[in-house]
């Protein structure tokens, strides 16, 4: 009973001083001290006084500024980026940005503009990016041309523009991106395009306009980086109108809700009269798909046929010797051999993702692609009991292989012997069955990135990762370890070159202090979403300057002897842990406030105990763990009672001794 009473007194003494210090300023969020601020959706009608004059990057969208003038932002002379999306701006007056010489990007998206003064954009010496999306513009004469000499990108999407004819003095010399998507542009004339003749390598976007006519020669005098006519109902109009034009990329894809014409081989003959390197025809239907369909594709280097309802490509296609990249995703192949890979002898990049049907790899279907470097076969429900040498025969130059999001793959020893130059192997979310005691990866001496997320691996196999001398990035997320523990001897001992290790969601309960001792080059360790306690922090004691993610674990109290380990790391995340905010954890709480510059996820790093502070950010908690006035009173009473009891005990003891002399 005496023990319980004494404990009660100490609780009274040392836990009575808990309180929270919260910021009274609920305005803008500081992202980078004195430079970057987010003031979005705060109902503001002016720039808050709390913003420092040194602000450079300001997100001010979803506020209320119906009129802006030269005094609205005059105090913030260092602005380089200003986002005013949906601030209900109607009027932009003269010289509004006169004092903002460094302004680089101005976003006015979603404002119902009624008036922009001719000199409203005067001031910035290098305004490069201007966003006027969904501002109600119907005529390009509305845009003030003064001080736009350095403009590189102009975004005018989702307006009511029907003609792209700019004013005569519009400065297009430095323009690289001009976006007209989702307007009402149906005809393009030579006169319309004349104002853009100064531009070189221009990316021009007419996506969603359904262009119905192009004057012959309108595009002949400009070299384009890209042209986008997505959603056009009749592609014959585009092919005929682009005769003698030159563009790096031509995007002619369509959308599921558009009832457009099927593509015919005759229609594609228009490609013979133009210079194109990259062509996108996604989501179209072909009316007569055959080897002659591609007769004008001789200059094409990249071809995207995503979701074009193909069940196979014809063999005997000629003239595609320059094709380097082919995308055949979301089609209807039964087997990989149906792509007729021999048609594309120079192919270096092949993407067959998300096939509508279960895709069978077949045997040697890609063996004619000896130059292939990147192969993506993800999301295809692929299943193979013996993978992957027969299927990937002769792909000796392959550097990247993506087999993620498939079904069961059985891997033998040296399963990727045909691809010895692999640098990246992604098997995430594909169940792996290792059919040999040795590593299936052991011949991949150049492999740098290995993604084994949720592969249901037998992590007790210490040889699983053997033979990977250059592995730098290993993702084992979602693979469980026996008894929830990483032992001193484990599968990581063979990958000493690792720099990034991801062990999140592995059901971990503990990690041996010596578990990571063979990893001398580590810079990033992710242990989030496990059930680790503070004891496992000792396992990273020999690491210095690393990124350490301990989010969503079972850490509550961190004793003082572990704080030096944390101090020597560069970035740490403790968010979503049941952290104790009582005096029992005072050393860690003090350390936390002193090291805020090292901490990630501080907004989600909150108290779980005591109940009165549950949900409060650690940075807002202030503990008073000294003896309070009430504590002094109880201590005095306690000591007085103790002294009296001691006095009578000594007195009785002496009296007893004298009686027995």
XYZ file of C-alpha atoms in Angstrom:
661
model
C 0.000 0.000 0.000
C 2.858 2.355 0.873
C 4.319 1.748 -2.604
C 1.018 2.658 -4.281
C 0.725 5.874 -2.278
C 4.254 6.957 -3.151
C 3.599 6.296 -6.839
C 0.494 8.449 -6.592
C 2.513 11.330 -5.178
C 5.092 11.150 -7.988
C 2.340 11.144 -10.609
C 0.860 14.259 -9.031
C 4.274 15.921 -8.936
C 5.444 15.276 -12.473
C 2.386 15.040 -14.707
C 0.440 18.083 -13.692
C 2.187 20.480 -16.052
C 1.022 19.337 -19.561
C -0.194 22.072 -21.922
C -0.370 22.766 -25.629
C 1.098 25.714 -27.462
C -0.761 26.158 -30.720
C -0.195 28.756 -33.357
C -2.743 31.549 -33.485
C -1.943 32.187 -37.145
C -4.175 29.871 -39.152
C -3.484 31.672 -42.414
C -0.884 30.647 -44.977
C 1.217 27.505 -44.799
C 4.947 28.047 -44.987
C 6.609 25.483 -47.252
C 10.039 27.085 -47.396
C 11.000 29.747 -44.895
C 10.656 33.282 -46.267
C 10.206 31.988 -49.834
C 7.314 29.590 -50.483
C 3.775 29.930 -49.105
C 0.399 28.302 -49.703
C -2.617 30.530 -49.048
C -5.175 28.482 -50.982
C -8.900 28.479 -50.173
C -8.762 30.752 -47.121
C -11.421 33.243 -48.235
C -8.846 36.033 -48.413
C -9.565 39.335 -50.165
C -6.059 40.757 -49.771
C -2.483 39.657 -49.204
C -2.007 38.837 -45.486
C 0.438 40.977 -43.533
C 2.000 37.781 -42.211
C 3.550 37.029 -45.618
C 7.160 38.250 -45.654
C 8.314 40.674 -48.328
C 10.830 38.045 -49.461
C 8.118 35.655 -50.712
C 9.029 34.177 -54.107
C 6.523 31.366 -54.672
C 2.885 32.072 -53.759
C -0.120 29.788 -54.208
C -3.141 32.044 -53.682
C -5.891 30.171 -55.532
C -9.562 29.905 -54.462
C -9.673 33.273 -52.709
C -11.604 36.459 -53.551
C -9.875 39.174 -55.589
C -12.443 40.570 -58.065
C -10.083 43.398 -59.009
C -6.283 43.456 -58.922
C -4.148 46.553 -59.411
C -0.603 47.790 -58.910
C -0.995 47.856 -55.132
C -2.362 44.328 -54.681
C 0.996 42.550 -54.694
C 3.368 45.529 -54.650
C 4.946 44.530 -51.326
C 5.992 41.116 -52.681
C 8.600 42.342 -55.133
C 10.543 39.038 -55.234
C 7.689 36.956 -56.658
C 8.729 34.477 -59.340
C 5.585 32.280 -59.288
C 2.036 33.481 -58.617
C -1.020 31.211 -58.767
C -4.360 33.069 -58.728
C -6.566 30.189 -59.910
C -10.297 30.788 -59.343
C -9.996 34.017 -57.372
C -13.073 35.469 -59.166
C -10.896 38.073 -60.879
C -12.817 40.277 -63.344
C -10.501 43.257 -63.771
C -6.724 43.458 -64.104
C -5.711 47.102 -64.124
C -2.754 48.995 -65.579
C 0.718 48.131 -64.303
C -0.596 45.504 -61.886
C 2.762 43.708 -61.900
C 4.948 46.748 -62.518
C 7.221 46.070 -59.521
C 7.559 42.326 -60.127
C 10.614 42.206 -62.357
C 11.399 38.563 -61.503
C 7.914 37.139 -62.104
C 8.336 34.042 -64.252
C 4.966 32.253 -64.061
C 1.470 33.746 -63.749
C -1.569 31.469 -63.369
C -4.990 33.070 -63.949
C -6.913 29.841 -64.606
C -10.643 29.820 -63.904
C -11.138 33.581 -63.504
C -14.040 35.197 -65.428
C -11.920 37.966 -66.937
C -13.768 40.990 -68.286
C -10.851 43.370 -68.742
C -7.064 43.192 -68.962
C -5.349 46.545 -69.434
C -2.798 46.846 -72.232
C -0.044 47.436 -69.672
C -1.342 44.971 -67.063
C 1.561 42.590 -67.679
C 4.239 45.272 -67.785
C 7.019 44.912 -65.230
C 8.256 41.297 -65.345
C 11.487 41.115 -67.312
C 11.216 37.406 -67.969
C 7.554 36.339 -67.885
C 7.785 32.896 -69.497
C 4.613 31.016 -68.574
C 1.095 32.468 -68.729
C -2.034 30.449 -67.912
C -5.356 31.855 -69.154
C -7.296 28.568 -69.083
C -11.077 28.810 -68.633
C -11.133 32.597 -68.435
C -13.955 33.222 -70.947
C -11.672 34.518 -73.717
C -13.261 34.406 -77.171
C -10.817 36.592 -79.098
C -7.030 36.633 -78.933
C -7.098 40.433 -79.213
C -8.107 40.344 -75.535
C -4.577 39.308 -74.495
C -2.244 42.273 -73.851
C 0.857 41.806 -76.003
C 3.076 44.295 -74.190
C 6.041 42.724 -72.410
C 5.521 39.165 -73.708
C 8.783 39.022 -75.689
C 10.172 36.237 -73.461
C 6.978 34.194 -73.296
C 7.662 30.455 -73.757
C 4.289 28.881 -72.952
C 0.750 30.205 -73.292
C -2.179 28.088 -72.092
C -5.613 29.075 -73.458
C -7.572 25.847 -73.013
C -11.315 25.581 -72.269
C -12.270 29.010 -73.610
C -14.502 30.151 -76.502
C -11.793 30.828 -79.062
C -12.750 30.131 -82.690
C -9.765 31.696 -84.469
C -6.082 31.470 -83.600
C -5.239 34.705 -85.377
C -3.046 36.729 -83.023
C -2.519 40.500 -83.217
C 0.176 41.473 -85.754
C 2.629 42.539 -83.068
C 2.259 39.371 -80.979
C 5.792 38.212 -80.021
C 5.981 34.494 -80.892
C 9.755 34.211 -81.381
C 10.433 32.415 -78.067
C 7.129 30.559 -77.861
C 7.543 26.798 -77.270
C 4.080 25.729 -76.032
C 0.744 27.043 -77.285
C -2.287 25.241 -75.875
C -5.756 25.714 -77.411
C -7.361 22.479 -76.219
C -11.141 22.344 -75.758
C -12.020 25.518 -77.631
C -14.212 26.038 -80.713
C -11.528 26.066 -83.407
C -12.869 24.302 -86.515
C -10.846 25.871 -89.327
C -7.161 26.778 -89.632
C -6.037 29.132 -92.380
C -2.616 30.171 -93.636
C -3.281 33.677 -92.352
C -4.055 32.313 -88.870
C -0.714 30.530 -88.770
C 1.319 33.439 -90.156
C 1.619 35.072 -86.725
C 3.412 31.947 -85.454
C 6.024 31.755 -88.208
C 8.730 33.177 -85.939
C 8.391 30.254 -83.547
C 10.622 27.201 -83.841
C 10.054 23.736 -82.372
C 6.600 24.838 -81.233
C 4.244 22.414 -79.437
C 0.741 23.276 -80.639
C -2.296 21.671 -78.980
C -5.737 21.570 -80.644
C -6.973 18.608 -78.612
C -10.778 18.538 -78.304
C -11.525 21.128 -81.030
C -12.712 18.795 -83.824
C -10.933 20.646 -86.613
C -13.016 20.313 -89.784
C -10.759 22.103 -92.259
C -7.136 23.146 -92.774
C -6.038 25.367 -95.635
C -3.380 23.653 -97.731
C 0.082 24.908 -96.791
C -1.021 26.433 -93.487
C 1.522 24.345 -91.573
C 4.241 24.216 -94.232
C 6.437 27.108 -93.066
C 6.918 26.103 -89.394
C 8.896 23.239 -87.867
C 6.906 21.855 -84.934
C 7.981 19.932 -81.871
C 4.495 18.452 -81.553
C 1.023 18.800 -83.021
C -2.035 17.532 -81.152
C -5.342 17.078 -82.964
C -6.842 14.616 -80.485
C -10.585 14.046 -80.738
C -10.870 15.024 -84.412
C -13.762 13.114 -85.996
C -12.318 12.898 -89.512
C -8.560 12.366 -89.669
C -8.545 12.802 -93.450
C -8.867 16.526 -92.808
C -5.699 16.471 -90.732
C -3.610 14.364 -93.114
C -4.646 16.473 -96.104
C -4.083 19.757 -94.316
C -0.644 18.841 -92.986
C 0.920 18.139 -96.377
C 4.558 19.290 -96.560
C 4.609 19.922 -92.804
C 7.357 18.847 -90.400
C 6.777 17.786 -86.804
C 8.600 15.662 -84.293
C 5.366 14.317 -82.798
C 1.823 14.015 -84.156
C -0.940 13.102 -81.638
C -4.135 11.923 -83.348
C -5.654 9.827 -80.590
C -9.340 9.897 -79.806
C -11.556 9.337 -76.769
C -14.070 6.666 -75.794
C -17.081 8.998 -75.907
C -16.360 10.233 -79.448
C -18.045 8.576 -82.432
C -15.355 9.167 -85.037
C -14.573 7.605 -88.392
C -12.568 4.396 -88.576
C -9.043 4.760 -89.889
C -8.492 3.316 -93.355
C -5.254 2.473 -95.120
C -6.084 5.085 -97.764
C -6.442 7.745 -95.085
C -2.972 7.013 -93.712
C -1.376 7.616 -97.116
C -1.309 11.267 -96.147
C 1.714 10.448 -93.986
C 3.737 10.059 -97.173
C 3.431 13.821 -97.746
C 4.705 14.944 -94.366
C 7.653 14.440 -92.021
C 6.719 12.804 -88.699
C 8.876 10.858 -86.249
C 6.345 10.016 -83.507
C 2.702 9.099 -84.192
C -0.100 8.427 -81.680
C -3.354 6.786 -82.888
C -4.700 5.545 -79.558
C -8.333 4.394 -79.154
C -9.087 4.434 -82.884
C -10.612 1.573 -84.879
C -9.051 0.387 -88.133
C -11.401 -0.503 -90.985
C -8.927 -2.521 -93.081
C -5.877 -3.413 -91.025
C -3.225 -5.117 -93.155
C 0.451 -4.934 -94.061
C -0.330 -2.117 -96.533
C -1.670 0.017 -93.678
C 1.910 0.899 -92.782
C 3.287 1.716 -96.224
C 3.758 5.427 -95.376
C 5.261 4.777 -91.936
C 8.821 4.528 -93.224
C 10.036 7.606 -91.311
C 8.158 6.795 -88.090
C 10.420 6.107 -85.080
C 7.725 5.949 -82.375
C 4.246 4.477 -82.835
C 1.498 4.362 -80.192
C -1.412 1.998 -80.930
C -2.814 1.865 -77.389
C -6.402 0.564 -77.204
C -6.814 0.301 -80.967
C -8.792 -2.968 -80.617
C -6.071 -5.086 -82.224
C -6.051 -8.873 -81.921
C -2.841 -9.225 -83.908
C -0.449 -7.472 -86.242
C 0.005 -8.825 -89.775
C 3.300 -10.407 -90.703
C 5.269 -9.203 -93.695
C 5.046 -5.506 -92.854
C 7.860 -3.732 -94.684
C 9.491 -0.344 -94.303
C 9.489 -0.058 -90.488
C 13.247 -0.356 -90.136
C 13.477 2.991 -88.321
C 10.843 2.169 -85.684
C 12.437 2.334 -82.228
C 9.445 2.516 -79.888
C 6.157 0.604 -80.184
C 3.213 0.823 -77.761
C 0.568 -1.909 -78.064
C -1.060 -1.606 -74.651
C -4.748 -2.335 -73.876
C -5.386 -4.491 -76.935
C -6.814 -7.988 -77.434
C -3.853 -10.287 -78.038
C -4.042 -13.914 -76.893
C -0.332 -14.524 -77.191
C 2.719 -12.308 -77.409
C 3.665 -13.869 -80.762
C 0.630 -12.163 -82.319
C 2.458 -8.823 -82.360
C 4.694 -10.217 -85.162
C 7.838 -8.758 -83.646
C 9.955 -9.652 -86.686
C 8.357 -6.658 -88.467
C 10.307 -4.279 -86.239
C 13.999 -5.266 -86.359
C 15.302 -1.974 -84.909
C 12.904 -1.833 -81.962
C 14.464 -0.720 -78.649
C 11.295 0.006 -76.605
C 8.227 -2.266 -76.502
C 5.168 -1.707 -74.288
C 2.357 -4.270 -74.108
C 0.580 -3.271 -70.884
C -2.900 -4.000 -69.633
C -3.919 -6.434 -72.367
C -7.689 -6.952 -72.327
C -7.238 -10.740 -72.395
C -4.956 -12.977 -70.367
C -1.676 -12.782 -72.255
C 0.414 -15.884 -72.888
C 4.120 -15.270 -73.316
C 4.699 -18.109 -75.767
C 8.228 -19.227 -76.637
C 10.723 -16.982 -78.385
C 8.074 -14.527 -79.571
C 10.517 -11.625 -79.256
C 13.727 -13.348 -80.340
C 14.021 -11.187 -83.470
C 14.259 -8.060 -81.306
C 17.956 -8.345 -80.585
C 18.244 -4.567 -79.983
C 15.422 -4.368 -77.437
C 16.379 -2.394 -74.322
C 13.060 -1.729 -72.554
C 10.218 -4.261 -72.310
C 7.006 -3.600 -70.371
C 4.623 -6.564 -70.007
C 2.859 -5.416 -66.833
C -0.850 -5.768 -65.969
C -1.400 -8.683 -68.365
C -2.466 -11.532 -66.009
C 0.589 -13.457 -67.255
C 1.097 -16.876 -65.719
C 4.111 -19.094 -66.396
C 5.339 -22.075 -64.409
C 8.854 -21.791 -65.850
C 9.921 -18.219 -66.513
C 11.688 -16.527 -68.161
C 14.541 -17.791 -70.379
C 12.433 -19.453 -73.073
C 10.087 -16.497 -73.279
C 12.847 -13.865 -73.442
C 15.195 -15.702 -75.743
C 17.887 -13.606 -77.503
C 17.130 -10.380 -75.589
C 20.754 -9.952 -74.560
C 20.636 -6.133 -74.717
C 17.545 -5.778 -72.512
C 18.120 -3.258 -69.724
C 14.625 -2.757 -68.263
C 12.019 -5.485 -67.742
C 8.609 -4.852 -66.183
C 6.571 -7.946 -65.307
C 4.657 -6.333 -62.457
C 0.951 -6.848 -61.717
C 0.747 -10.298 -63.267
C -0.185 -13.691 -61.818
C 2.017 -16.588 -60.742
C 5.525 -16.841 -62.181
C 7.750 -19.813 -61.421
C 11.447 -18.899 -61.362
C 14.268 -21.376 -61.721
C 17.918 -20.760 -60.958
C 19.250 -18.031 -63.290
C 15.731 -17.360 -64.554
C 16.943 -14.303 -66.486
C 20.034 -15.784 -68.079
C 18.911 -14.535 -71.514
C 18.953 -10.922 -70.239
C 22.348 -10.551 -68.554
C 22.450 -6.768 -69.022
C 19.309 -6.022 -67.010
C 19.597 -2.883 -64.898
C 15.982 -2.647 -63.711
C 13.663 -5.577 -62.959
C 10.119 -4.894 -61.728
C 8.124 -7.881 -60.450
C 5.839 -5.975 -58.077
C 2.446 -7.534 -57.269
C 3.325 -10.715 -59.160
C 3.334 -13.855 -57.055
C 6.713 -15.582 -57.383
C 7.385 -19.240 -56.797
C 11.116 -19.894 -56.504
C 11.746 -23.439 -57.753
C 15.446 -23.616 -56.869
C 17.528 -23.180 -53.708
C 19.810 -20.737 -55.524
C 18.936 -17.194 -56.512
C 16.940 -16.736 -59.746
C 18.752 -13.396 -60.153
C 22.327 -14.550 -59.677
C 23.598 -13.793 -63.196
C 22.332 -10.179 -63.213
C 25.638 -8.480 -62.466
C 24.460 -5.101 -63.814
C 21.105 -5.020 -61.993
C 20.675 -1.788 -60.021
C 16.932 -1.709 -59.245
C 14.860 -4.706 -58.108
C 11.196 -4.272 -57.193
C 9.752 -7.284 -55.352
C 6.763 -5.538 -53.784
C 4.090 -8.013 -52.593
C 5.678 -11.000 -54.346
C 4.936 -13.426 -51.448
C 8.611 -14.348 -51.188
C 10.185 -16.877 -48.880
C 12.360 -14.339 -47.079
C 14.001 -17.084 -45.017
C 15.973 -18.066 -48.146
C 19.294 -16.357 -47.422
C 20.490 -16.947 -51.010
C 17.500 -15.264 -52.642
C 19.439 -12.104 -53.546
C 22.850 -13.642 -54.172
C 24.795 -12.644 -57.272
C 23.701 -8.992 -57.440
C 26.938 -7.069 -56.864
C 25.647 -3.730 -58.202
C 22.139 -3.698 -56.691
C 21.377 -0.235 -55.323
C 17.587 -0.071 -54.939
C 15.665 -2.963 -53.360
C 11.926 -2.858 -52.665
C 10.634 -5.697 -50.475
C 7.415 -3.986 -49.460
C 4.644 -6.364 -48.417
C 6.826 -9.477 -48.061
C 6.630 -10.946 -44.573
C 9.510 -12.251 -42.483
C 9.326 -15.303 -40.253
C 7.954 -14.424 -36.813
C 7.948 -10.774 -37.855
C 11.674 -10.485 -37.207
C 14.714 -9.714 -39.333
C 17.446 -11.817 -37.795
C 21.160 -11.094 -37.667
C 21.688 -13.515 -40.551
C 19.275 -12.702 -43.362
C 18.867 -12.362 -47.128
C 20.223 -8.779 -47.089
C 23.752 -9.881 -46.249
C 24.555 -10.557 -49.929
C 23.617 -7.084 -51.258
C 26.228 -4.843 -49.681
C 25.987 -2.234 -52.457
C 22.418 -1.239 -51.502
C 21.663 2.472 -51.247
C 17.863 2.354 -50.964
C 16.043 -0.316 -48.946
C 12.248 -0.448 -48.649
C 10.779 -2.782 -46.006
C 7.404 -1.129 -45.480
C 4.284 -3.188 -44.740
C 6.329 -6.323 -43.999
C 4.572 -7.136 -40.712
C 7.792 -6.498 -38.795
C 7.764 -6.654 -34.999
C 11.509 -6.389 -34.398
C 14.878 -6.069 -36.134
C 18.102 -7.493 -34.762
C 20.726 -4.875 -33.950
C 23.149 -6.552 -36.375
C 20.622 -7.121 -39.196
C 21.876 -4.275 -41.412
C 25.572 -4.400 -40.599
C 26.574 -5.522 -44.096
C 24.929 -2.489 -45.732
C 27.629 0.149 -45.685
C 26.345 2.331 -48.550
C 22.748 2.822 -47.423
C 21.246 6.320 -47.785
C 17.504 5.548 -47.577
C 15.669 3.074 -45.311
C 11.875 2.787 -45.301
C 10.479 0.802 -42.362
C 7.022 2.370 -42.380
C 3.705 0.586 -41.810
C 5.056 -2.154 -39.580
C 4.677 -2.827 -35.851
C 8.166 -1.879 -34.733
C 8.903 -0.424 -31.313
C 11.740 1.845 -30.255
C 14.011 -1.162 -29.688
C 14.469 -1.592 -33.444
C 15.996 1.875 -33.805
C 19.271 0.353 -32.615
C 19.477 -1.587 -35.898
C 20.370 1.631 -37.756
C 22.952 2.801 -35.208
C 25.851 2.431 -37.656
C 24.138 4.489 -40.392
C 24.845 8.189 -40.707
C 23.118 10.847 -42.783
C 20.353 8.578 -44.080
C 16.669 9.102 -44.772
C 14.835 6.985 -42.185
C 11.096 6.371 -42.466
C 9.541 4.969 -39.279
C 6.000 6.163 -39.988
C 2.982 4.101 -38.912
C 4.718 1.790 -36.448
C 4.164 1.124 -32.728
C 6.675 3.577 -31.306
C 5.499 5.396 -28.201
C 8.447 6.230 -25.943
C 12.015 6.704 -27.193
C 14.574 6.497 -24.378
C 17.491 8.975 -24.197
C 20.181 6.460 -25.206
C 18.607 6.143 -28.705
C 18.551 9.874 -29.425
C 22.191 10.044 -30.636
C 21.290 7.473 -33.315
C 18.490 9.721 -34.545
C 20.640 12.827 -34.389
C 23.130 11.449 -36.884
C 20.493 10.924 -39.609
C 19.508 13.525 -42.220
C 15.713 13.025 -42.389
C 13.347 11.044 -40.161
C 9.604 10.391 -40.337
C 7.757 9.503 -37.104
C 4.233 10.261 -38.343
C 1.273 8.041 -37.418
C 2.975 6.460 -34.394
C 1.217 6.219 -30.972
C 3.667 8.680 -29.429
C 3.612 9.394 -25.701
C 3.471 13.083 -24.816
C 3.955 12.787 -21.081
C 6.989 13.481 -18.947
C 8.036 9.868 -19.443
C 9.040 10.897 -22.974
C 10.356 14.369 -22.188
C 13.838 13.699 -23.587
C 12.478 12.692 -26.995
C 9.966 15.565 -27.062
C 12.755 18.019 -26.348
C 14.943 16.449 -29.031
C 12.040 16.542 -31.500
C 11.592 20.311 -31.161
C 15.310 20.910 -31.455
C 15.504 18.872 -34.693
C 12.404 19.954 -36.610
C 14.589 20.628 -39.652
C 15.279 16.887 -39.864
C 11.712 15.726 -39.477
C 9.323 14.781 -42.264
C 5.555 14.514 -41.864
C 5.412 16.780 -38.823
C 1.759 17.615 -39.524
C 0.865 13.938 -38.990
C 3.245 13.394 -36.080
C 0.815 13.688 -33.179
C 0.308 12.565 -29.611
C -1.605 9.427 -28.719
C -1.218 9.724 -24.974
C -2.401 11.257 -22.649
C -6.000 11.444 -23.905
C -6.107 15.209 -23.311
C -3.393 15.710 -25.949
C -4.502 13.068 -28.426
C -4.185 14.381 -31.993
C -2.039 17.372 -31.033
C 1.126 17.878 -33.094
C 4.309 17.137 -31.179
C 5.732 20.487 -32.179
C 2.804 22.202 -30.413
C 3.177 20.412 -27.088
C 4.920 21.995 -24.125
C 5.475 19.980 -20.990
C 6.301 21.334 -17.578
C 7.868 18.421 -15.775
C 9.258 20.276 -12.758
C 7.596 20.323 -9.303
C 4.545 22.599 -9.232
C 3.193 24.518 -6.219
C 0.668 21.784 -5.587
C 3.464 19.277 -5.922
C 5.557 21.148 -3.356
C 2.632 21.120 -0.932
C 2.108 17.370 -1.315
C 5.848 16.766 -1.089
C 6.068 18.804 2.108
C 3.164 16.902 3.639
C 4.653 13.614 2.491
C 8.085 14.435 3.961
C 6.534 15.655 7.209
C 4.534 12.449 7.602
C 7.576 10.417 6.674
C 9.703 12.269 9.274
C 7.109 11.728 11.998
C 6.832 8.053 11.131
C 10.607 7.733 11.103
C 10.899 9.526 14.464
C 8.433 7.179 16.133
C 10.016 4.157 14.480
C 13.490 5.089 15.804
C 12.079 5.896 19.220
C 10.310 2.527 19.422
C 13.428 0.748 18.207
C 15.607 2.359 20.892
C 13.049 1.641 23.590
C 12.951 -2.010 22.540
C 16.751 -2.258 22.677
C 16.945 -0.766 26.181
C 14.367 -3.271 27.446
C 16.474 -6.183 26.273
C 19.869 -5.046 27.618
